[in-house]
CSV table of C-alpha atoms in Angstrom, one decimal:
chain,number,residue,atom,x,y,z
A,1,UNK,CA,153.4,157.3,141.2
A,2,UNK,CA,151.3,159.9,139.2
A,3,UNK,CA,152.4,158.4,136.0
A,4,UNK,CA,151.3,154.9,137.1
A,5,UNK,CA,147.8,156.2,138.1
A,6,UNK,CA,147.5,157.8,134.8
A,7,UNK,CA,148.2,154.5,132.9
A,8,UNK,CA,145.6,152.5,135.2
A,9,UNK,CA,143.0,155.2,134.3
A,10,UNK,CA,143.6,155.0,130.6
A,11,UNK,CA,143.7,151.2,130.6
A,12,UNK,CA,140.4,150.7,132.4
A,13,UNK,CA,137.6,149.2,130.6
A,14,UNK,CA,134.6,151.2,130.1
A,15,UNK,CA,131.3,150.4,131.3
A,16,UNK,CA,128.2,150.9,129.2
A,17,UNK,CA,125.4,153.0,130.6
A,18,UNK,CA,122.8,150.1,129.7
A,19,UNK,CA,122.7,146.6,128.7
A,20,UNK,CA,121.9,146.2,124.9
A,21,UNK,CA,118.4,144.9,124.3
A,22,UNK,CA,118.2,141.3,123.5
A,23,UNK,CA,117.5,140.2,120.0
A,24,UNK,CA,113.9,140.4,119.0
A,25,UNK,CA,111.7,137.4,119.2
A,26,UNK,CA,108.3,136.3,120.2
A,27,UNK,CA,107.2,137.9,123.6
A,28,UNK,CA,106.2,135.0,126.2
A,29,UNK,CA,103.9,137.5,127.7
A,30,UNK,CA,102.1,138.2,124.2
A,31,UNK,CA,101.9,134.4,123.7
A,32,UNK,CA,100.1,134.0,126.9
A,33,UNK,CA,97.5,136.7,126.1
A,34,UNK,CA,96.6,134.9,123.0
A,35,UNK,CA,93.4,132.3,123.4
A,36,UNK,CA,94.4,128.8,123.2
A,37,UNK,CA,91.8,128.4,120.2
A,38,UNK,CA,93.7,131.0,118.3
A,39,UNK,CA,97.1,129.7,119.0
A,40,UNK,CA,95.8,126.2,117.7
A,41,UNK,CA,94.3,128.0,114.5
A,42,UNK,CA,97.4,129.8,113.8
A,43,UNK,CA,99.8,126.9,114.3
A,44,UNK,CA,97.5,124.7,112.0
A,45,UNK,CA,97.4,127.2,109.3
A,46,UNK,CA,101.2,127.5,109.3
A,47,UNK,CA,101.6,123.8,109.5
A,48,UNK,CA,99.2,123.3,106.7
A,49,UNK,CA,101.4,125.6,104.4
A,50,UNK,CA,104.6,124.0,105.4
A,51,UNK,CA,103.6,120.4,105.0
A,52,UNK,CA,102.1,121.3,101.7
A,53,UNK,CA,105.1,123.0,100.5
A,54,UNK,CA,107.9,120.9,101.9
A,55,UNK,CA,106.4,117.6,103.0
A,56,UNK,CA,106.6,116.2,106.4
A,57,UNK,CA,110.3,115.3,106.7
A,58,UNK,CA,111.5,118.7,105.5
A,59,UNK,CA,109.3,120.7,107.6
A,60,UNK,CA,110.7,121.9,110.8
A,61,UNK,CA,108.8,122.7,113.9
A,62,UNK,CA,111.0,125.7,114.6
A,63,UNK,CA,109.9,127.1,111.2
A,64,UNK,CA,106.2,126.5,111.6
A,65,UNK,CA,105.9,128.0,115.1
A,66,UNK,CA,107.9,131.2,113.9
A,67,UNK,CA,105.6,131.6,110.9
A,68,UNK,CA,102.5,131.2,113.3
A,69,UNK,CA,104.2,133.9,115.8
A,70,UNK,CA,105.1,131.4,118.5
A,71,UNK,CA,107.9,129.3,120.0
A,72,UNK,CA,108.2,125.5,119.3
A,73,UNK,CA,107.0,125.1,122.9
A,74,UNK,CA,103.5,126.3,121.7
A,75,UNK,CA,103.6,123.2,119.3
A,76,UNK,CA,104.3,120.7,122.0
A,77,UNK,CA,102.0,122.1,124.6
A,78,UNK,CA,99.0,122.1,121.8
A,79,UNK,CA,99.8,119.0,119.7
A,80,UNK,CA,102.2,117.1,121.6
A,81,UNK,CA,104.6,116.1,118.8
A,82,UNK,CA,105.2,116.6,115.0
A,83,UNK,CA,103.0,113.5,114.4
A,84,UNK,CA,100.2,115.1,116.4
A,85,UNK,CA,100.3,118.4,114.7
A,86,UNK,CA,100.7,116.6,111.3
A,87,UNK,CA,97.6,114.5,112.2
A,88,UNK,CA,95.7,117.6,113.3
A,89,UNK,CA,96.2,119.0,110.0
A,90,UNK,CA,94.7,116.1,108.2
A,91,UNK,CA,91.8,115.8,110.6
A,92,UNK,CA,90.9,119.3,110.2
A,93,UNK,CA,90.9,119.0,106.3
A,94,UNK,CA,88.7,115.8,106.5
A,95,UNK,CA,86.3,117.4,108.9
A,96,UNK,CA,85.9,120.6,106.8
A,97,UNK,CA,85.4,118.4,103.7
A,98,UNK,CA,82.6,116.3,105.4
A,99,UNK,CA,80.8,119.4,106.7
A,100,UNK,CA,80.9,121.0,103.4
A,101,UNK,CA,79.7,118.0,101.5
A,102,UNK,CA,76.8,117.4,104.1
A,103,UNK,CA,75.9,121.2,103.8
A,104,UNK,CA,75.8,121.0,100.2
A,105,UNK,CA,73.6,117.9,100.2
A,106,UNK,CA,71.2,119.4,102.6
A,107,UNK,CA,70.8,122.4,100.6
A,108,UNK,CA,70.4,120.5,97.5
A,109,UNK,CA,68.1,117.9,98.5
A,110,UNK,CA,64.8,119.5,98.3
A,111,UNK,CA,63.2,116.7,96.4
A,112,UNK,CA,60.5,114.3,97.9
A,113,UNK,CA,61.7,110.7,98.9
A,114,UNK,CA,63.0,108.5,96.3
A,115,UNK,CA,65.4,110.9,95.0
A,116,UNK,CA,68.4,108.9,96.2
A,117,UNK,CA,69.8,108.8,92.5
A,118,UNK,CA,70.1,112.5,92.4
A,119,UNK,CA,71.8,112.7,95.6
A,120,UNK,CA,74.2,110.0,94.9
A,121,UNK,CA,75.2,111.6,91.7
A,122,UNK,CA,75.7,115.0,93.4
A,123,UNK,CA,77.6,113.5,96.3
A,124,UNK,CA,79.9,111.5,93.7
A,125,UNK,CA,80.6,114.8,91.8
A,126,UNK,CA,81.4,117.0,94.9
A,127,UNK,CA,84.2,114.2,96.3
A,128,UNK,CA,85.6,113.7,92.8
A,129,UNK,CA,86.2,117.5,92.3
A,130,UNK,CA,87.5,117.6,96.1
A,131,UNK,CA,90.0,114.9,95.1
A,132,UNK,CA,91.1,116.6,91.8
A,133,UNK,CA,91.3,120.1,92.9
A,134,UNK,CA,92.9,119.3,96.3
A,135,UNK,CA,95.8,117.0,95.3
A,136,UNK,CA,98.0,118.4,98.1
A,137,UNK,CA,95.7,116.8,100.8
A,138,UNK,CA,95.8,113.6,99.2
A,139,UNK,CA,99.6,113.5,99.1
A,140,UNK,CA,99.7,114.4,102.8
A,141,UNK,CA,97.2,111.6,103.6
A,142,UNK,CA,99.2,109.3,101.5
A,143,UNK,CA,102.5,110.4,103.1
A,144,UNK,CA,101.2,109.9,106.7
A,145,UNK,CA,99.6,106.5,105.9
A,146,UNK,CA,103.1,105.3,104.4
A,147,UNK,CA,104.7,106.4,107.5
A,148,UNK,CA,102.2,104.8,109.7
A,149,UNK,CA,103.2,101.4,108.2
A,150,UNK,CA,106.6,101.9,109.6
A,151,UNK,CA,106.2,104.0,112.8
A,152,UNK,CA,104.1,103.1,115.7
A,153,UNK,CA,103.9,106.7,116.9
A,154,UNK,CA,102.6,107.8,113.6
A,155,UNK,CA,100.1,104.9,113.4
A,156,UNK,CA,98.9,105.8,117.1
A,157,UNK,CA,97.9,109.3,115.8
A,158,UNK,CA,96.5,108.1,112.4
A,159,UNK,CA,94.2,105.4,113.6
A,160,UNK,CA,91.9,107.5,115.6
A,161,UNK,CA,91.6,110.0,112.8
A,162,UNK,CA,90.7,107.2,110.2
A,163,UNK,CA,87.9,105.8,112.6
A,164,UNK,CA,86.5,109.3,113.1
A,165,UNK,CA,86.4,109.7,109.4
A,166,UNK,CA,84.6,106.3,108.9
A,167,UNK,CA,82.2,107.3,111.8
A,168,UNK,CA,81.3,110.7,110.2
A,169,UNK,CA,80.9,108.8,106.7
A,170,UNK,CA,78.3,106.5,108.3
A,171,UNK,CA,76.4,109.2,109.9
A,172,UNK,CA,76.2,110.9,106.5
A,173,UNK,CA,75.4,107.8,104.7
A,174,UNK,CA,72.4,107.1,107.3
A,175,UNK,CA,71.1,110.5,106.9
A,176,UNK,CA,71.2,110.7,103.3
A,177,UNK,CA,69.2,107.6,103.4
A,178,UNK,CA,66.7,108.8,105.7
A,179,UNK,CA,66.2,112.0,104.0
A,180,UNK,CA,65.9,110.5,100.5
A,181,UNK,CA,63.9,107.4,101.7
A,182,UNK,CA,66.5,104.9,100.3
A,183,UNK,CA,66.9,101.5,101.6
A,184,UNK,CA,70.8,100.9,102.1
A,185,UNK,CA,72.0,97.5,100.8
A,186,UNK,CA,74.4,97.3,103.8
A,187,UNK,CA,74.9,98.7,107.2
A,188,UNK,CA,76.0,102.4,107.4
A,189,UNK,CA,79.2,101.3,109.0
A,190,UNK,CA,80.0,98.9,106.0
A,191,UNK,CA,79.0,101.4,103.4
A,192,UNK,CA,81.3,104.1,105.3
A,193,UNK,CA,84.2,101.7,105.1
A,194,UNK,CA,83.7,100.7,101.6
A,195,UNK,CA,83.3,104.5,100.5
A,196,UNK,CA,86.3,105.5,102.6
A,197,UNK,CA,88.6,103.0,101.2
A,198,UNK,CA,87.1,103.7,97.5
A,199,UNK,CA,87.9,107.4,98.2
A,200,UNK,CA,91.5,107.0,99.3
A,201,UNK,CA,92.4,104.6,96.6
A,202,UNK,CA,90.9,106.9,93.9
A,203,UNK,CA,92.8,109.7,95.4
A,204,UNK,CA,96.1,107.8,95.3
A,205,UNK,CA,95.4,106.6,91.7
A,206,UNK,CA,94.8,110.4,90.7
A,207,UNK,CA,97.9,111.3,92.1
A,208,UNK,CA,99.9,108.5,90.4
A,209,UNK,CA,97.9,108.8,87.0
A,210,UNK,CA,96.0,112.1,86.8
A,211,UNK,CA,95.6,111.8,82.8
A,212,UNK,CA,93.9,108.4,83.2
A,213,UNK,CA,92.1,109.0,86.4
A,214,UNK,CA,90.6,112.3,86.3
A,215,UNK,CA,87.4,114.0,87.4
A,216,UNK,CA,85.2,112.0,85.2
A,217,UNK,CA,86.6,108.7,86.0
A,218,UNK,CA,86.4,109.3,89.8
A,219,UNK,CA,83.0,110.5,89.8
A,220,UNK,CA,81.8,107.5,87.6
A,221,UNK,CA,83.6,104.9,90.1
A,222,UNK,CA,82.0,106.9,93.0
A,223,UNK,CA,78.5,107.2,91.6
A,224,UNK,CA,78.6,103.3,90.6
A,225,UNK,CA,79.5,102.1,94.2
A,226,UNK,CA,77.2,104.7,95.9
A,227,UNK,CA,74.2,103.8,93.6
A,228,UNK,CA,74.7,100.0,94.6
A,229,UNK,CA,74.8,100.9,98.1
A,230,UNK,CA,71.8,103.1,98.1
A,231,UNK,CA,68.7,101.8,96.5
A,232,UNK,CA,65.8,104.1,96.0
A,233,UNK,CA,62.8,103.1,98.0
A,234,UNK,CA,60.5,103.4,94.9
A,235,UNK,CA,62.5,100.8,93.1
A,236,UNK,CA,62.1,98.4,96.0
A,237,UNK,CA,58.4,99.1,96.2
A,238,UNK,CA,57.9,98.2,92.6
A,239,UNK,CA,59.9,95.0,93.0
A,240,UNK,CA,57.6,94.0,95.8
A,241,UNK,CA,54.4,94.8,94.1
Protein backbone atom coordinates (compact mmCIF):
# COMPACT_ATOMS: atom_id res chain seq x y z
CA UNK A 1 0.00 0.00 0.00
CA UNK A 2 2.77 2.38 0.84
CA UNK A 3 4.51 1.62 -2.46
CA UNK A 4 1.27 2.41 -4.36
CA UNK A 5 0.87 5.73 -2.57
CA UNK A 6 4.44 6.65 -3.39
CA UNK A 7 3.79 6.02 -7.10
CA UNK A 8 0.67 8.19 -7.04
CA UNK A 9 2.55 11.01 -5.35
CA UNK A 10 5.27 10.89 -7.96
CA UNK A 11 2.87 10.87 -10.93
CA UNK A 12 0.59 13.67 -9.76
CA UNK A 13 0.96 16.72 -12.08
CA UNK A 14 2.40 19.81 -10.51
CA UNK A 15 0.22 22.91 -10.27
CA UNK A 16 1.93 26.23 -11.04
CA UNK A 17 1.85 28.94 -8.41
CA UNK A 18 0.39 31.50 -10.90
CA UNK A 19 -1.07 31.55 -14.36
CA UNK A 20 1.41 32.93 -16.93
CA UNK A 21 0.74 36.47 -18.14
CA UNK A 22 -1.07 36.65 -21.49
CA UNK A 23 0.78 37.72 -24.61
CA UNK A 24 1.30 41.48 -24.78
CA UNK A 25 -1.18 43.48 -26.84
CA UNK A 26 -3.16 46.73 -26.82
CA UNK A 27 -4.58 47.49 -23.39
CA UNK A 28 -8.37 47.96 -23.75
CA UNK A 29 -8.41 50.32 -20.78
CA UNK A 30 -5.60 52.36 -22.30
CA UNK A 31 -7.49 52.54 -25.60
CA UNK A 32 -10.59 53.86 -23.84
CA UNK A 33 -8.54 56.57 -22.17
CA UNK A 34 -7.32 57.98 -25.51
CA UNK A 35 -9.55 60.84 -26.77
CA UNK A 36 -11.54 59.93 -29.86
CA UNK A 37 -9.92 62.72 -31.87
CA UNK A 38 -6.48 61.30 -31.08
CA UNK A 39 -7.59 57.78 -32.01
CA UNK A 40 -8.78 59.03 -35.39
CA UNK A 41 -5.63 61.06 -35.96
CA UNK A 42 -3.36 58.10 -35.27
CA UNK A 43 -5.43 55.72 -37.37
CA UNK A 44 -5.48 58.15 -40.29
CA UNK A 45 -1.71 58.64 -40.10
CA UNK A 46 -1.09 54.88 -40.01
CA UNK A 47 -3.58 54.31 -42.85
CA UNK A 48 -1.99 56.99 -45.02
CA UNK A 49 1.40 55.29 -44.62
CA UNK A 50 -0.02 51.85 -45.37
CA UNK A 51 -2.11 52.84 -48.39
CA UNK A 52 0.72 54.90 -49.87
CA UNK A 53 3.22 52.10 -49.40
CA UNK A 54 1.12 49.05 -50.32
CA UNK A 55 -2.02 50.31 -52.04
CA UNK A 56 -5.61 49.60 -51.03
CA UNK A 57 -5.88 45.87 -51.68
CA UNK A 58 -2.63 44.88 -49.96
CA UNK A 59 -3.18 47.02 -46.85
CA UNK A 60 -4.69 45.11 -43.90
CA UNK A 61 -6.78 46.76 -41.22
CA UNK A 62 -5.07 44.64 -38.56
CA UNK A 63 -1.68 46.04 -39.54
CA UNK A 64 -2.97 49.61 -39.71
CA UNK A 65 -4.60 49.37 -36.29
CA UNK A 66 -1.49 47.77 -34.76
CA UNK A 67 0.73 50.49 -36.22
CA UNK A 68 -1.52 53.11 -34.62
CA UNK A 69 -1.50 51.27 -31.28
CA UNK A 70 -5.09 50.00 -31.33
CA UNK A 71 -7.16 46.97 -32.29
CA UNK A 72 -9.08 46.52 -35.53
CA UNK A 73 -12.26 47.37 -33.65
CA UNK A 74 -11.08 50.96 -33.37
CA UNK A 75 -11.09 51.21 -37.16
CA UNK A 76 -14.67 49.99 -37.44
CA UNK A 77 -15.95 52.16 -34.58
CA UNK A 78 -14.40 55.30 -36.08
CA UNK A 79 -14.64 54.76 -39.85
CA UNK A 80 -17.09 51.90 -40.34
CA UNK A 81 -15.13 49.98 -42.96
CA UNK A 82 -11.92 49.82 -44.94
CA UNK A 83 -13.56 51.95 -47.65
CA UNK A 84 -14.53 54.50 -45.01
CA UNK A 85 -10.98 54.67 -43.71
CA UNK A 86 -9.56 55.02 -47.21
CA UNK A 87 -12.06 57.76 -48.03
CA UNK A 88 -11.20 59.61 -44.83
CA UNK A 89 -7.52 59.58 -45.79
CA UNK A 90 -8.36 61.09 -49.19
CA UNK A 91 -10.72 63.66 -47.70
CA UNK A 92 -8.17 64.74 -45.12
CA UNK A 93 -5.55 65.25 -47.82
CA UNK A 94 -7.94 67.22 -50.03
CA UNK A 95 -9.04 69.45 -47.15
CA UNK A 96 -5.43 70.18 -46.21
CA UNK A 97 -4.56 71.04 -49.81
CA UNK A 98 -7.48 73.45 -50.15
CA UNK A 99 -6.77 75.10 -46.78
CA UNK A 100 -3.08 75.53 -47.59
CA UNK A 101 -3.83 76.95 -51.03
CA UNK A 102 -6.36 79.47 -49.75
CA UNK A 103 -4.10 80.50 -46.85
CA UNK A 104 -1.29 81.14 -49.32
CA UNK A 105 -3.55 83.13 -51.66
CA UNK A 106 -4.88 85.25 -48.79
CA UNK A 107 -1.34 85.94 -47.66
CA UNK A 108 -0.10 86.63 -51.19
CA UNK A 109 -3.01 88.75 -52.35
CA UNK A 110 -2.07 92.18 -50.99
CA UNK A 111 -2.60 94.03 -54.27
CA UNK A 112 -5.67 96.19 -54.98
CA UNK A 113 -8.64 95.04 -57.06
CA UNK A 114 -7.90 93.94 -60.60
CA UNK A 115 -5.01 91.63 -59.68
CA UNK A 116 -6.81 88.45 -60.80
CA UNK A 117 -4.06 87.55 -63.27
CA UNK A 118 -1.38 87.43 -60.57
CA UNK A 119 -3.56 85.35 -58.23
CA UNK A 120 -4.46 83.00 -61.09
CA UNK A 121 -0.80 82.35 -61.90
CA UNK A 122 0.03 81.90 -58.22
CA UNK A 123 -2.82 79.40 -57.72
CA UNK A 124 -1.93 77.48 -60.86
CA UNK A 125 1.69 77.16 -59.76
CA UNK A 126 0.71 76.01 -56.26
CA UNK A 127 -1.66 73.32 -57.57
CA UNK A 128 0.88 72.18 -60.18
CA UNK A 129 3.57 71.79 -57.54
CA UNK A 130 1.19 69.77 -55.37
CA UNK A 131 0.33 67.44 -58.27
CA UNK A 132 3.98 66.85 -59.13
CA UNK A 133 5.34 66.66 -55.58
CA UNK A 134 2.59 64.44 -54.09
CA UNK A 135 2.20 61.70 -56.67
CA UNK A 136 1.13 59.18 -54.03
CA UNK A 137 -2.00 61.16 -53.24
CA UNK A 138 -2.86 61.20 -56.92
CA UNK A 139 -2.37 57.44 -57.16
CA UNK A 140 -4.62 56.85 -54.17
CA UNK A 141 -7.33 59.04 -55.67
CA UNK A 142 -7.07 57.25 -59.00
CA UNK A 143 -7.21 53.83 -57.32
CA UNK A 144 -10.29 54.76 -55.28
CA UNK A 145 -12.06 56.25 -58.31
CA UNK A 146 -11.37 53.06 -60.29
CA UNK A 147 -12.78 50.95 -57.47
CA UNK A 148 -15.90 53.11 -57.27
CA UNK A 149 -16.70 52.30 -60.91
CA UNK A 150 -17.08 48.62 -59.93
CA UNK A 151 -18.21 48.74 -56.32
CA UNK A 152 -21.32 50.45 -54.94
CA UNK A 153 -19.91 50.64 -51.41
CA UNK A 154 -16.81 52.44 -52.59
CA UNK A 155 -18.86 54.84 -54.69
CA UNK A 156 -21.09 55.62 -51.70
CA UNK A 157 -17.96 56.72 -49.82
CA UNK A 158 -16.35 58.61 -52.71
CA UNK A 159 -19.40 60.58 -53.92
CA UNK A 160 -19.81 62.82 -50.85
CA UNK A 161 -16.05 63.39 -50.77
CA UNK A 162 -16.02 64.60 -54.38
CA UNK A 163 -19.05 66.81 -53.77
CA UNK A 164 -17.40 68.36 -50.73
CA UNK A 165 -14.25 69.02 -52.77
CA UNK A 166 -16.24 70.77 -55.51
CA UNK A 167 -18.14 72.81 -52.92
CA UNK A 168 -14.86 73.92 -51.35
CA UNK A 169 -13.48 74.82 -54.78
CA UNK A 170 -16.61 76.87 -55.55
CA UNK A 171 -16.24 78.82 -52.32
CA UNK A 172 -12.56 79.41 -53.05
CA UNK A 173 -13.34 80.60 -56.58
CA UNK A 174 -15.98 83.04 -55.30
CA UNK A 175 -13.64 84.37 -52.61
CA UNK A 176 -10.80 84.95 -55.06
CA UNK A 177 -13.19 86.76 -57.43
CA UNK A 178 -14.38 89.01 -54.62
CA UNK A 179 -10.91 89.74 -53.29
CA UNK A 180 -9.45 90.58 -56.70
CA UNK A 181 -12.47 92.34 -58.19
CA UNK A 182 -12.66 89.87 -61.06
CA UNK A 183 -15.85 89.04 -62.92
CA UNK A 184 -16.19 85.24 -63.28
CA UNK A 185 -17.17 84.03 -66.74
CA UNK A 186 -19.34 81.28 -65.23
CA UNK A 187 -20.91 80.48 -61.86
CA UNK A 188 -18.59 79.42 -59.03
CA UNK A 189 -20.18 75.96 -59.07
CA UNK A 190 -19.50 75.43 -62.78
CA UNK A 191 -15.99 76.84 -62.45
CA UNK A 192 -15.34 74.45 -59.56
CA UNK A 193 -16.50 71.48 -61.63
CA UNK A 194 -14.27 72.49 -64.56
CA UNK A 195 -11.18 73.04 -62.40
CA UNK A 196 -11.83 69.92 -60.32
CA UNK A 197 -12.03 67.71 -63.41
CA UNK A 198 -9.03 69.40 -64.98
CA UNK A 199 -6.93 68.95 -61.86
CA UNK A 200 -7.80 65.25 -61.58
CA UNK A 201 -7.09 64.74 -65.27
CA UNK A 202 -3.72 66.48 -65.07
CA UNK A 203 -2.81 64.41 -62.04
CA UNK A 204 -3.61 61.21 -63.93
CA UNK A 205 -1.63 62.36 -66.98
CA UNK A 206 1.37 63.22 -64.84
CA UNK A 207 1.24 59.77 -63.24
CA UNK A 208 1.08 58.11 -66.67
CA UNK A 209 3.63 60.33 -68.43
CA UNK A 210 5.69 62.47 -66.03
CA UNK A 211 8.29 63.32 -68.67
CA UNK A 212 5.80 65.00 -71.00
CA UNK A 213 3.34 66.28 -68.37
CA UNK A 214 5.51 67.94 -65.75
CA UNK A 215 5.10 70.92 -63.46
CA UNK A 216 5.49 73.47 -66.29
CA UNK A 217 2.83 71.85 -68.48
CA UNK A 218 0.42 71.38 -65.59
CA UNK A 219 0.84 74.99 -64.48
CA UNK A 220 0.33 76.28 -68.02
CA UNK A 221 -2.87 74.27 -68.50
CA UNK A 222 -4.30 75.39 -65.17
CA UNK A 223 -3.34 79.04 -65.67
CA UNK A 224 -4.95 79.06 -69.13
CA UNK A 225 -8.27 77.70 -67.89
CA UNK A 226 -8.31 79.76 -64.71
CA UNK A 227 -7.52 82.88 -66.71
CA UNK A 228 -10.46 82.19 -69.02
CA UNK A 229 -12.77 81.65 -66.07
CA UNK A 230 -11.62 84.72 -64.13
CA UNK A 231 -11.69 87.95 -66.17
CA UNK A 232 -10.16 90.99 -64.42
CA UNK A 233 -12.70 93.72 -63.74
CA UNK A 234 -10.41 96.36 -65.25
CA UNK A 235 -10.51 94.58 -68.63
CA UNK A 236 -14.30 94.52 -68.54
CA UNK A 237 -14.40 98.19 -67.67
CA UNK A 238 -12.16 99.07 -70.61
CA UNK A 239 -14.34 97.02 -72.95
CA UNK A 240 -17.48 98.83 -71.77
CA UNK A 241 -15.90 102.26 -72.23
